[in-house]
Amino acid sequence: MEYKEIHTLGVTLSRLGMGLMRLPTADGKIDDKASFAMVDALMAGGVNYYDAAFFYMDGQCEGFAGRALVDRYPRDSFYLTSKLPVNELKSAQDVRDTFEIQRTRLGVDCIDFYLLHGIDGKGWRHSQEIGAHEFQLEMKREGKIRFAGFSFHGTPEEMETILSEGQWDFAMMQINYFDWLREDAKAIYEAAVRHGVPLIAMEPVRGGGLSNLAPEAKAIASRLDTTPAATALRWVADLPGIYVVLSGMSTLEQVGENLALFSARQPLTDADRDTIAQVVEALDRVPTIACTGCNYCVDCPQGIAISTLFDGYNDYMRFSGSWVLEAMYPRLTPPERQVSACVECGACEQRCPQHLDIISELKRVHELSMSLAKA
């Protein structure tokens, strides 16, 4: 296994980390037998970083981490991460109560890496209002956490603000070769590097999308000497500011592939990078809805998540799959907020800077999503 030391923290981490959010299940619960086998293989392969969160796996994730790791391995043989769901909390007491629930679930006195979960500028302001970051620092002084960080979903400007105003040991961000320029990942990464904050990478395969490319992009990617998923992991691991690359593995086969990759990983060559650039160009040529995500349409009177649906459609076209269209929208969005509830008032189209035919596009996306849900 490849390792990298964070000198500022005095810890040495495996470059491959296990994200505990896509574990195999049986009858709606985490399948302990199958999941323990994955953890055992990872531990035997030298992986020492395990990433949990309060809400992962419908709230089962932290309890699983306690059973699979804390109860079965020496505590100093792995680093355990979890995240405080600040966007769902309303008070300082909520913060304290949630933290104690997490420690109980995990079965630990001290959580190694503890993050504010999924914040942007708005989430950071809310975190300050309920004292969440101050609580992190207090728990660090008391030895109940070792390192304080945050996972980020926002703009480069918001990242700069959070890094400037907090006291951070590390941060986690979504980073992959497609988002490097398309979603401001490069600018967000560079902000962290400027501040000297070590980074943990999440979604290096973009939720699995970069392993399941559209046909033209897939044909180009086949020129590389590793699978599309391995290529995506290699690209992220090559970045100097990245210490751990998280992978949400769900099968023993994926575990084996990732262990092999990070046991003898070769940096990408200039030719490899040129090929990856061609893959991105091919993905850009895939016919998509020209939504820029400006969210001028966000005040839909029916509460339809227009830009989210368009993003889901574009992902489906580029990556041959979309969690938004296949699961989130058809199963979790109430009927009164689905496209079928649209009253065709046209307010969204009047505000759209791209002059999209939003109403017609929404109907097309809705029909696709419903057909996928039935498949």
mmCIF file of C-alpha atoms in Angstrom:
data_model
loop_
_atom_site.group_PDB
_atom_site.id
_atom_site.type_symbol
_atom_site.label_atom_id
_atom_site.label_comp_id
_atom_site.label_asym_id
_atom_site.label_seq_id
_atom_site.Cartn_x
_atom_site.Cartn_y
_atom_site.Cartn_z
ATOM 1 C CA MET A 1 0.000 0.000 0.000
ATOM 2 C CA GLU A 2 1.119 3.520 -0.816
ATOM 3 C CA TYR A 3 1.198 5.951 2.140
ATOM 4 C CA LYS A 4 1.584 9.695 2.566
ATOM 5 C CA GLU A 5 2.434 11.597 5.738
ATOM 6 C CA ILE A 6 0.597 14.758 6.741
ATOM 7 C CA HIS A 7 3.529 16.415 8.483
ATOM 8 C CA THR A 8 1.405 19.115 10.112
ATOM 9 C CA LEU A 9 -0.707 16.453 11.847
ATOM 10 C CA GLY A 10 1.943 13.829 12.476
ATOM 11 C CA VAL A 11 -0.051 11.049 10.832
ATOM 12 C CA THR A 12 0.692 8.741 7.909
ATOM 13 C CA LEU A 13 -2.348 7.723 5.894
ATOM 14 C CA SER A 14 -2.941 5.117 3.230
ATOM 15 C CA ARG A 15 -3.484 6.798 -0.128
ATOM 16 C CA LEU A 16 -6.595 4.666 -0.595
ATOM 17 C CA GLY A 17 -9.416 5.302 1.853
ATOM 18 C CA MET A 18 -12.662 3.406 2.298
ATOM 19 C CA GLY A 19 -15.860 5.437 2.013
ATOM 20 C CA LEU A 20 -18.529 3.646 4.048
ATOM 21 C CA MET A 21 -21.532 4.870 2.080
ATOM 22 C CA ARG A 22 -22.094 2.213 -0.615
ATOM 23 C CA LEU A 23 -21.838 -0.989 1.387
ATOM 24 C CA PRO A 24 -23.727 -4.110 0.291
ATOM 25 C CA THR A 25 -27.146 -4.540 1.878
ATOM 26 C CA ALA A 26 -29.640 -7.302 2.534
ATOM 27 C CA ASP A 27 -33.278 -6.699 3.485
ATOM 28 C CA GLY A 28 -32.649 -2.971 3.891
ATOM 29 C CA LYS A 29 -29.747 -3.400 6.310
ATOM 30 C CA ILE A 30 -26.002 -3.423 5.841
ATOM 31 C CA ASP A 31 -24.901 -6.956 5.017
ATOM 32 C CA ASP A 32 -22.326 -7.472 7.793
ATOM 33 C CA LYS A 33 -20.932 -10.696 6.364
ATOM 34 C CA ALA A 34 -20.186 -9.244 2.934
ATOM 35 C CA SER A 35 -19.110 -5.858 4.310
ATOM 36 C CA PHE A 36 -16.843 -7.348 7.006
ATOM 37 C CA ALA A 37 -15.089 -9.319 4.260
ATOM 38 C CA MET A 38 -14.409 -6.079 2.406
ATOM 39 C CA VAL A 39 -13.058 -4.349 5.511
ATOM 40 C CA ASP A 40 -10.901 -7.353 6.341
ATOM 41 C CA ALA A 41 -9.390 -7.352 2.845
ATOM 42 C CA LEU A 42 -8.709 -3.627 3.063
ATOM 43 C CA MET A 43 -7.113 -3.903 6.491
ATOM 44 C CA ALA A 44 -4.958 -6.796 5.288
ATOM 45 C CA GLY A 45 -3.984 -4.663 2.289
ATOM 46 C CA GLY A 46 -2.844 -1.785 4.492
ATOM 47 C CA VAL A 47 -5.763 0.647 4.225
ATOM 48 C CA ASN A 48 -5.985 2.665 7.444
ATOM 49 C CA TYR A 49 -8.503 5.452 6.651
ATOM 50 C CA TYR A 50 -12.268 4.801 6.957
ATOM 51 C CA ASP A 51 -14.843 7.485 6.272
ATOM 52 C CA ALA A 52 -18.278 7.410 7.929
ATOM 53 C CA ALA A 53 -21.047 9.966 8.471
ATOM 54 C CA PHE A 54 -24.176 10.367 10.593
ATOM 55 C CA PHE A 55 -26.642 9.802 7.732
ATOM 56 C CA TYR A 56 -24.752 7.356 5.493
ATOM 57 C CA MET A 57 -26.550 4.089 4.779
ATOM 58 C CA ASP A 58 -29.779 5.432 6.331
ATOM 59 C CA GLY A 59 -28.002 6.074 9.626
ATOM 60 C CA GLN A 60 -26.490 2.570 9.839
ATOM 61 C CA CYS A 61 -22.970 3.522 8.762
ATOM 62 C CA GLU A 62 -21.434 4.562 12.098
ATOM 63 C CA GLY A 63 -22.761 1.514 13.895
ATOM 64 C CA PHE A 64 -21.263 -0.656 11.177
ATOM 65 C CA ALA A 65 -17.890 1.082 11.546
ATOM 66 C CA GLY A 66 -17.998 0.290 15.247
ATOM 67 C CA ARG A 67 -18.776 -3.378 14.635
ATOM 68 C CA ALA A 68 -16.394 -3.885 11.724
ATOM 69 C CA LEU A 69 -13.404 -1.888 12.951
ATOM 70 C CA VAL A 70 -13.556 -0.763 16.579
ATOM 71 C CA ASP A 71 -14.780 -4.131 17.889
ATOM 72 C CA ARG A 72 -12.451 -6.220 15.744
ATOM 73 C CA TYR A 73 -9.131 -4.407 15.297
ATOM 74 C CA PRO A 74 -6.639 -2.596 17.546
ATOM 75 C CA ARG A 75 -7.736 1.026 17.823
ATOM 76 C CA ASP A 76 -4.328 2.323 16.725
ATOM 77 C CA SER A 77 -4.408 0.300 13.478
ATOM 78 C CA PHE A 78 -6.855 2.598 11.647
ATOM 79 C CA TYR A 79 -8.113 6.174 11.497
ATOM 80 C CA LEU A 80 -11.849 6.755 11.807
ATOM 81 C CA THR A 81 -13.656 9.698 10.259
ATOM 82 C CA SER A 82 -17.182 10.925 10.781
ATOM 83 C CA LYS A 83 -19.183 14.029 9.996
ATOM 84 C CA LEU A 84 -21.544 16.311 11.890
ATOM 85 C CA PRO A 85 -24.730 16.972 9.846
ATOM 86 C CA VAL A 86 -24.746 20.705 10.616
ATOM 87 C CA ASN A 87 -27.270 21.602 7.913
ATOM 88 C CA GLU A 88 -29.875 19.487 9.739
ATOM 89 C CA LEU A 89 -29.162 20.879 13.227
ATOM 90 C CA LYS A 90 -30.780 23.921 14.816
ATOM 91 C CA SER A 91 -28.918 24.639 18.042
ATOM 92 C CA ALA A 92 -25.717 24.202 20.007
ATOM 93 C CA GLN A 93 -27.482 21.519 22.046
ATOM 94 C CA ASP A 94 -28.312 19.625 18.850
ATOM 95 C CA VAL A 95 -24.608 19.680 18.008
ATOM 96 C CA ARG A 96 -23.631 18.208 21.388
ATOM 97 C CA ASP A 97 -26.386 15.609 21.379
ATOM 98 C CA THR A 98 -25.557 14.462 17.847
ATOM 99 C CA PHE A 99 -21.852 14.179 18.627
ATOM 100 C CA GLU A 100 -22.569 11.934 21.620
ATOM 101 C CA ILE A 101 -24.849 9.753 19.495
ATOM 102 C CA GLN A 102 -22.006 9.410 16.999
ATOM 103 C CA ARG A 103 -19.436 8.442 19.629
ATOM 104 C CA THR A 104 -21.845 5.864 21.015
ATOM 105 C CA ARG A 105 -22.586 4.409 17.589
ATOM 106 C CA LEU A 106 -18.888 4.210 16.748
ATOM 107 C CA GLY A 107 -17.982 2.866 20.180
ATOM 108 C CA VAL A 108 -15.077 5.273 20.641
ATOM 109 C CA ASP A 109 -14.005 7.940 23.101
ATOM 110 C CA CYS A 110 -12.194 9.886 20.388
ATOM 111 C CA ILE A 111 -13.007 10.333 16.685
ATOM 112 C CA ASP A 112 -9.796 10.809 14.700
ATOM 113 C CA PHE A 113 -11.019 13.068 11.869
ATOM 114 C CA TYR A 114 -14.255 14.975 12.528
ATOM 115 C CA LEU A 115 -15.871 17.144 9.855
ATOM 116 C CA LEU A 116 -18.681 19.595 9.395
ATOM 117 C CA HIS A 117 -20.621 17.757 6.717
ATOM 118 C CA GLY A 118 -21.229 19.149 3.236
ATOM 119 C CA ILE A 119 -21.033 22.885 3.893
ATOM 120 C CA ASP A 120 -20.945 25.816 1.489
ATOM 121 C CA GLY A 121 -21.104 29.527 2.337
ATOM 122 C CA LYS A 122 -24.634 29.275 3.711
ATOM 123 C CA GLY A 123 -23.780 26.121 5.641
ATOM 124 C CA TRP A 124 -20.705 27.785 7.125
ATOM 125 C CA ARG A 125 -22.766 30.745 8.366
ATOM 126 C CA HIS A 126 -25.266 28.354 9.913
ATOM 127 C CA SER A 127 -22.403 26.402 11.502
ATOM 128 C CA GLN A 128 -21.203 29.604 13.116
ATOM 129 C CA GLU A 129 -24.685 30.472 14.353
ATOM 130 C CA ILE A 130 -25.033 27.157 16.197
ATOM 131 C CA GLY A 131 -21.402 27.076 17.334
ATOM 132 C CA ALA A 132 -20.476 23.928 15.434
ATOM 133 C CA HIS A 133 -16.882 24.870 14.606
ATOM 134 C CA GLU A 134 -16.258 26.201 18.106
ATOM 135 C CA PHE A 135 -17.566 22.855 19.357
ATOM 136 C CA GLN A 136 -15.070 21.019 17.133
ATOM 137 C CA LEU A 137 -12.210 23.030 18.634
ATOM 138 C CA GLU A 138 -13.532 22.426 22.155
ATOM 139 C CA MET A 139 -13.725 18.668 21.547
ATOM 140 C CA LYS A 140 -10.199 18.756 20.140
ATOM 141 C CA ARG A 141 -8.915 20.427 23.324
ATOM 142 C CA GLU A 142 -10.714 17.786 25.393
ATOM 143 C CA GLY A 143 -9.256 14.925 23.338
ATOM 144 C CA LYS A 144 -12.623 13.756 22.042
ATOM 145 C CA ILE A 145 -11.591 14.408 18.451
ATOM 146 C CA ARG A 146 -8.062 14.603 17.048
ATOM 147 C CA PHE A 147 -8.495 16.750 13.942
ATOM 148 C CA ALA A 148 -11.138 19.276 12.859
ATOM 149 C CA GLY A 149 -12.178 19.606 9.235
ATOM 150 C CA PHE A 150 -15.079 20.059 6.855
ATOM 151 C CA SER A 151 -16.396 18.525 3.652
ATOM 152 C CA PHE A 152 -17.200 21.085 1.016
ATOM 153 C CA HIS A 153 -19.796 21.661 -1.692
ATOM 154 C CA GLY A 154 -19.684 25.251 -2.875
ATOM 155 C CA THR A 155 -17.874 27.914 -4.866
ATOM 156 C CA PRO A 156 -14.185 28.862 -4.803
ATOM 157 C CA GLU A 157 -15.113 32.125 -3.085
ATOM 158 C CA GLU A 158 -16.985 30.261 -0.349
ATOM 159 C CA MET A 159 -14.049 27.886 0.090
ATOM 160 C CA GLU A 160 -11.737 30.879 0.528
ATOM 161 C CA THR A 161 -14.029 32.343 3.196
ATOM 162 C CA ILE A 162 -14.302 29.104 5.173
ATOM 163 C CA LEU A 163 -10.560 28.486 5.049
ATOM 164 C CA SER A 164 -9.847 32.060 6.180
ATOM 165 C CA GLU A 165 -12.331 32.185 9.029
ATOM 166 C CA GLY A 166 -11.873 28.733 10.597
ATOM 167 C CA GLN A 167 -9.071 26.785 12.238
ATOM 168 C CA TRP A 168 -8.733 23.700 10.073
ATOM 169 C CA ASP A 169 -6.531 20.635 10.215
ATOM 170 C CA PHE A 170 -7.822 19.240 6.908
ATOM 171 C CA ALA A 171 -10.683 19.449 4.423
ATOM 172 C CA MET A 172 -12.530 17.141 2.057
ATOM 173 C CA MET A 173 -13.690 18.070 -1.430
ATOM 174 C CA GLN A 174 -15.161 16.482 -4.545
ATOM 175 C CA ILE A 175 -12.434 16.295 -7.154
ATOM 176 C CA ASN A 176 -12.076 14.362 -10.379
ATOM 177 C CA TYR A 177 -10.784 15.028 -13.855
ATOM 178 C CA PHE A 178 -14.185 15.965 -15.294
ATOM 179 C CA ASP A 179 -14.967 18.517 -12.571
ATOM 180 C CA TRP A 180 -11.447 19.983 -12.645
ATOM 181 C CA LEU A 181 -12.563 22.811 -14.919
ATOM 182 C CA ARG A 182 -16.279 22.093 -15.347
ATOM 183 C CA GLU A 183 -17.251 22.560 -11.678
ATOM 184 C CA ASP A 184 -14.516 24.877 -10.341
ATOM 185 C CA ALA A 185 -12.696 21.980 -8.667
ATOM 186 C CA LYS A 186 -9.315 23.362 -9.754
ATOM 187 C CA ALA A 187 -9.929 26.750 -8.115
ATOM 188 C CA ILE A 188 -11.277 25.131 -4.927
ATOM 189 C CA TYR A 189 -8.271 22.808 -4.745
ATOM 190 C CA GLU A 190 -5.847 25.693 -5.267
ATOM 191 C CA ALA A 191 -7.471 27.677 -2.451
ATOM 192 C CA ALA A 192 -6.828 24.815 -0.018
ATOM 193 C CA VAL A 193 -3.243 24.446 -1.214
ATOM 194 C CA ARG A 194 -2.633 28.188 -0.719
ATOM 195 C CA HIS A 195 -3.875 27.889 2.849
ATOM 196 C CA GLY A 196 -1.755 24.812 3.499
ATOM 197 C CA VAL A 197 -4.789 22.678 4.359
ATOM 198 C CA PRO A 198 -4.360 18.966 3.507
ATOM 199 C CA LEU A 199 -7.114 17.542 1.317
ATOM 200 C CA ILE A 200 -9.039 14.297 1.309
ATOM 201 C CA ALA A 201 -10.575 13.574 -2.112
ATOM 202 C CA MET A 202 -14.145 12.352 -2.443
ATOM 203 C CA GLU A 203 -15.974 11.304 -5.615
ATOM 204 C CA PRO A 204 -12.775 10.675 -7.628
ATOM 205 C CA VAL A 205 -14.848 8.535 -10.021
ATOM 206 C CA ARG A 206 -17.744 11.039 -9.861
ATOM 207 C CA GLY A 207 -20.191 8.685 -8.187
ATOM 208 C CA GLY A 208 -19.160 5.908 -10.561
ATOM 209 C CA GLY A 209 -19.849 8.015 -13.648
ATOM 210 C CA LEU A 210 -16.250 8.045 -14.855
ATOM 211 C CA SER A 211 -16.268 4.251 -14.862
ATOM 212 C CA ASN A 212 -19.284 4.152 -17.169
ATOM 213 C CA LEU A 213 -18.547 6.638 -19.928
ATOM 214 C CA ALA A 214 -20.656 7.475 -22.971
ATOM 215 C CA PRO A 215 -19.612 5.403 -26.042
ATOM 216 C CA GLU A 216 -17.272 7.880 -27.786
ATOM 217 C CA ALA A 217 -15.527 8.784 -24.519
ATOM 218 C CA LYS A 218 -15.280 5.109 -23.576
ATOM 219 C CA ALA A 219 -13.590 4.293 -26.882
ATOM 220 C CA ILE A 220 -10.986 6.989 -26.272
ATOM 221 C CA ALA A 221 -10.425 5.872 -22.678
ATOM 222 C CA SER A 222 -9.731 2.326 -23.902
ATOM 223 C CA ARG A 223 -6.346 3.558 -25.188
ATOM 224 C CA LEU A 224 -5.169 3.864 -21.568
ATOM 225 C CA ASP A 225 -3.536 0.952 -19.787
ATOM 226 C CA THR A 226 -5.940 0.943 -16.816
ATOM 227 C CA THR A 227 -9.717 0.743 -16.522
ATOM 228 C CA PRO A 228 -11.683 4.018 -16.610
ATOM 229 C CA ALA A 229 -12.231 3.825 -12.829
ATOM 230 C CA ALA A 230 -8.543 3.173 -12.116
ATOM 231 C CA THR A 231 -7.541 5.994 -14.458
ATOM 232 C CA ALA A 232 -9.807 8.392 -12.549
ATOM 233 C CA LEU A 233 -8.282 7.321 -9.216
ATOM 234 C CA ARG A 234 -4.751 7.702 -10.594
ATOM 235 C CA TRP A 235 -5.518 11.207 -11.852
ATOM 236 C CA VAL A 236 -6.646 12.377 -8.407
ATOM 237 C CA ALA A 237 -3.809 10.617 -6.564
ATOM 238 C CA ASP A 238 -1.263 12.461 -8.708
ATOM 239 C CA LEU A 239 -2.322 15.852 -7.298
ATOM 240 C CA PRO A 240 0.261 17.001 -4.684
ATOM 241 C CA GLY A 241 -2.272 18.379 -2.181
ATOM 242 C CA ILE A 242 -4.313 15.168 -2.022
ATOM 243 C CA TYR A 243 -3.408 12.790 0.805
ATOM 244 C CA VAL A 244 -6.224 10.215 0.707
ATOM 245 C CA VAL A 245 -8.400 9.205 -2.243
ATOM 246 C CA LEU A 246 -11.735 7.858 -1.009
ATOM 247 C CA SER A 247 -13.489 5.079 -2.848
ATOM 248 C CA GLY A 248 -17.017 4.006 -1.952
ATOM 249 C CA MET A 249 -16.416 0.352 -2.706
ATOM 250 C CA SER A 250 -19.366 -2.023 -2.674
ATOM 251 C CA THR A 251 -17.876 -5.371 -3.753
ATOM 252 C CA LEU A 252 -14.824 -7.483 -2.976
ATOM 253 C CA GLU A 253 -13.892 -7.235 -6.634
ATOM 254 C CA GLN A 254 -13.665 -3.448 -6.376
ATOM 255 C CA VAL A 255 -11.607 -3.811 -3.206
ATOM 256 C CA GLY A 256 -9.158 -6.102 -4.983
ATOM 257 C CA GLU A 257 -8.829 -3.780 -7.976
ATOM 258 C CA ASN A 258 -8.197 -0.737 -5.792
ATOM 259 C CA LEU A 259 -5.693 -2.504 -3.564
ATOM 260 C CA ALA A 260 -3.765 -3.638 -6.629
ATOM 261 C CA LEU A 261 -3.796 -0.108 -8.030
ATOM 262 C CA PHE A 262 -2.538 1.581 -4.863
ATOM 263 C CA SER A 263 0.043 -1.101 -4.167
ATOM 264 C CA ALA A 264 1.854 -0.434 -7.447
ATOM 265 C CA ARG A 265 0.413 2.850 -8.710
ATOM 266 C CA GLN A 266 2.195 4.485 -11.616
ATOM 267 C CA PRO A 267 1.849 8.251 -12.178
ATOM 268 C CA LEU A 268 0.052 9.247 -15.348
ATOM 269 C CA THR A 269 2.248 10.168 -18.291
ATOM 270 C CA ASP A 270 1.830 13.267 -20.450
ATOM 271 C CA ALA A 271 0.343 11.017 -23.121
ATOM 272 C CA ASP A 272 -2.150 9.652 -20.573
ATOM 273 C CA ARG A 273 -3.174 13.204 -19.653
ATOM 274 C CA ASP A 274 -3.657 14.100 -23.291
ATOM 275 C CA THR A 275 -5.942 11.093 -23.687
ATOM 276 C CA ILE A 276 -7.935 12.076 -20.589
ATOM 277 C CA ALA A 277 -8.342 15.577 -22.031
ATOM 278 C CA GLN A 278 -9.751 13.965 -25.168
ATOM 279 C CA VAL A 279 -12.163 11.940 -23.014
ATOM 280 C CA VAL A 280 -13.459 15.164 -21.457
ATOM 281 C CA GLU A 281 -13.823 16.753 -24.892
ATOM 282 C CA ALA A 282 -15.836 13.736 -26.032
ATOM 283 C CA LEU A 283 -18.071 14.043 -22.967
ATOM 284 C CA ASP A 284 -18.598 17.701 -23.804
ATOM 285 C CA ARG A 285 -19.844 16.673 -27.263
ATOM 286 C CA VAL A 286 -22.589 14.475 -25.828
ATOM 287 C CA PRO A 287 -25.987 16.136 -26.486
ATOM 288 C CA THR A 288 -27.181 17.630 -23.212
ATOM 289 C CA ILE A 289 -29.500 20.334 -21.914
ATOM 290 C CA ALA A 290 -27.576 23.627 -21.962
ATOM 291 C CA CYS A 291 -28.348 24.459 -18.323
ATOM 292 C CA THR A 292 -25.573 26.415 -16.578
ATOM 293 C CA GLY A 293 -26.928 25.886 -13.059
ATOM 294 C CA CYS A 294 -27.469 29.629 -12.497
ATOM 295 C CA ASN A 295 -30.697 28.761 -10.629
ATOM 296 C CA TYR A 296 -32.630 31.805 -11.826
ATOM 297 C CA CYS A 297 -35.466 29.280 -12.039
ATOM 298 C CA VAL A 298 -35.173 28.263 -8.387
ATOM 299 C CA ASP A 299 -38.406 30.048 -7.366
ATOM 300 C CA CYS A 300 -40.646 27.593 -9.227
ATOM 301 C CA PRO A 301 -44.082 27.945 -7.556
ATOM 302 C CA GLN A 302 -44.482 24.158 -7.579
ATOM 303 C CA GLY A 303 -41.041 23.606 -6.017
ATOM 304 C CA ILE A 304 -39.722 21.616 -8.983
ATOM 305 C CA ALA A 305 -35.928 21.263 -8.751
ATOM 306 C CA ILE A 306 -35.352 22.289 -12.370
ATOM 307 C CA SER A 307 -31.560 22.603 -12.506
ATOM 308 C CA THR A 308 -31.094 19.433 -10.417
ATOM 309 C CA LEU A 309 -33.190 17.461 -12.902
ATOM 310 C CA PHE A 310 -31.269 18.917 -15.845
ATOM 311 C CA ASP A 311 -27.969 18.030 -14.147
ATOM 312 C CA GLY A 312 -29.270 14.502 -13.636
ATOM 313 C CA TYR A 313 -30.252 14.218 -17.289
ATOM 314 C CA ASN A 314 -26.840 15.475 -18.421
ATOM 315 C CA ASP A 315 -25.092 12.990 -16.150
ATOM 316 C CA TYR A 316 -27.229 10.192 -17.549
ATOM 317 C CA MET A 317 -26.254 11.110 -21.096
ATOM 318 C CA ARG A 318 -22.530 11.511 -20.367
ATOM 319 C CA PHE A 319 -22.043 8.680 -17.897
ATOM 320 C CA SER A 320 -24.753 6.184 -18.836
ATOM 321 C CA GLY A 321 -26.411 6.562 -15.457
ATOM 322 C CA SER A 322 -27.771 9.104 -12.976
ATOM 323 C CA TRP A 323 -28.664 8.665 -9.320
ATOM 324 C CA VAL A 324 -30.926 11.702 -9.621
ATOM 325 C CA LEU A 325 -33.045 10.236 -12.421
ATOM 326 C CA GLU A 326 -32.878 6.599 -11.366
ATOM 327 C CA ALA A 327 -33.508 6.976 -7.622
ATOM 328 C CA MET A 328 -33.728 10.449 -6.105
ATOM 329 C CA TYR A 329 -36.405 11.975 -8.328
ATOM 330 C CA PRO A 330 -38.807 9.062 -8.958
ATOM 331 C CA ARG A 331 -38.603 7.597 -5.433
ATOM 332 C CA LEU A 332 -37.874 10.485 -3.062
ATOM 333 C CA THR A 333 -39.546 13.511 -4.676
ATOM 334 C CA PRO A 334 -43.207 13.867 -3.611
ATOM 335 C CA PRO A 335 -45.754 13.975 -6.477
ATOM 336 C CA GLU A 336 -46.641 17.603 -5.775
ATOM 337 C CA ARG A 337 -43.027 18.584 -6.583
ATOM 338 C CA GLN A 338 -42.655 16.414 -9.668
ATOM 339 C CA VAL A 339 -42.907 17.685 -13.235
ATOM 340 C CA SER A 340 -46.431 16.307 -13.521
ATOM 341 C CA ALA A 341 -47.470 19.080 -11.101
ATOM 342 C CA CYS A 342 -46.128 21.823 -13.409
ATOM 343 C CA VAL A 343 -48.808 24.443 -14.173
ATOM 344 C CA GLU A 344 -46.822 25.746 -17.176
ATOM 345 C CA CYS A 345 -46.842 29.294 -15.840
ATOM 346 C CA GLY A 346 -43.659 30.020 -17.794
ATOM 347 C CA ALA A 347 -41.935 31.955 -14.992
ATOM 348 C CA CYS A 348 -38.846 29.761 -15.302
ATOM 349 C CA GLU A 349 -38.542 30.330 -19.035
ATOM 350 C CA GLN A 350 -38.896 34.098 -18.641
ATOM 351 C CA ARG A 351 -35.954 34.137 -16.198
ATOM 352 C CA CYS A 352 -33.679 31.680 -18.009
ATOM 353 C CA PRO A 353 -30.562 33.466 -19.415
ATOM 354 C CA GLN A 354 -30.030 30.524 -21.799
ATOM 355 C CA HIS A 355 -33.576 30.876 -23.171
ATOM 356 C CA LEU A 356 -34.207 27.163 -22.715
ATOM 357 C CA ASP A 357 -37.549 25.572 -23.537
ATOM 358 C CA ILE A 358 -37.695 24.483 -19.905
ATOM 359 C CA ILE A 359 -41.257 23.179 -19.820
ATOM 360 C CA SER A 360 -40.728 20.814 -22.757
ATOM 361 C CA GLU A 361 -37.311 19.716 -21.497
ATOM 362 C CA LEU A 362 -38.733 18.954 -18.054
ATOM 363 C CA LYS A 363 -41.408 16.723 -19.562
ATOM 364 C CA ARG A 364 -38.758 14.808 -21.480
ATOM 365 C CA VAL A 365 -36.612 14.376 -18.358
ATOM 366 C CA HIS A 366 -39.641 13.271 -16.325
ATOM 367 C CA GLU A 367 -40.583 10.605 -18.878
ATOM 368 C CA LEU A 368 -37.023 9.285 -18.945
ATOM 369 C CA SER A 369 -36.830 9.147 -15.160
ATOM 370 C CA MET A 370 -40.133 7.288 -14.838
ATOM 371 C CA SER A 371 -39.058 4.761 -17.474
ATOM 372 C CA LEU A 372 -35.771 4.177 -15.658
ATOM 373 C CA ALA A 373 -37.571 3.673 -12.356
ATOM 374 C CA LYS A 374 -39.719 0.949 -13.932
ATOM 375 C CA ALA A 375 -36.781 -0.842 -15.562
#
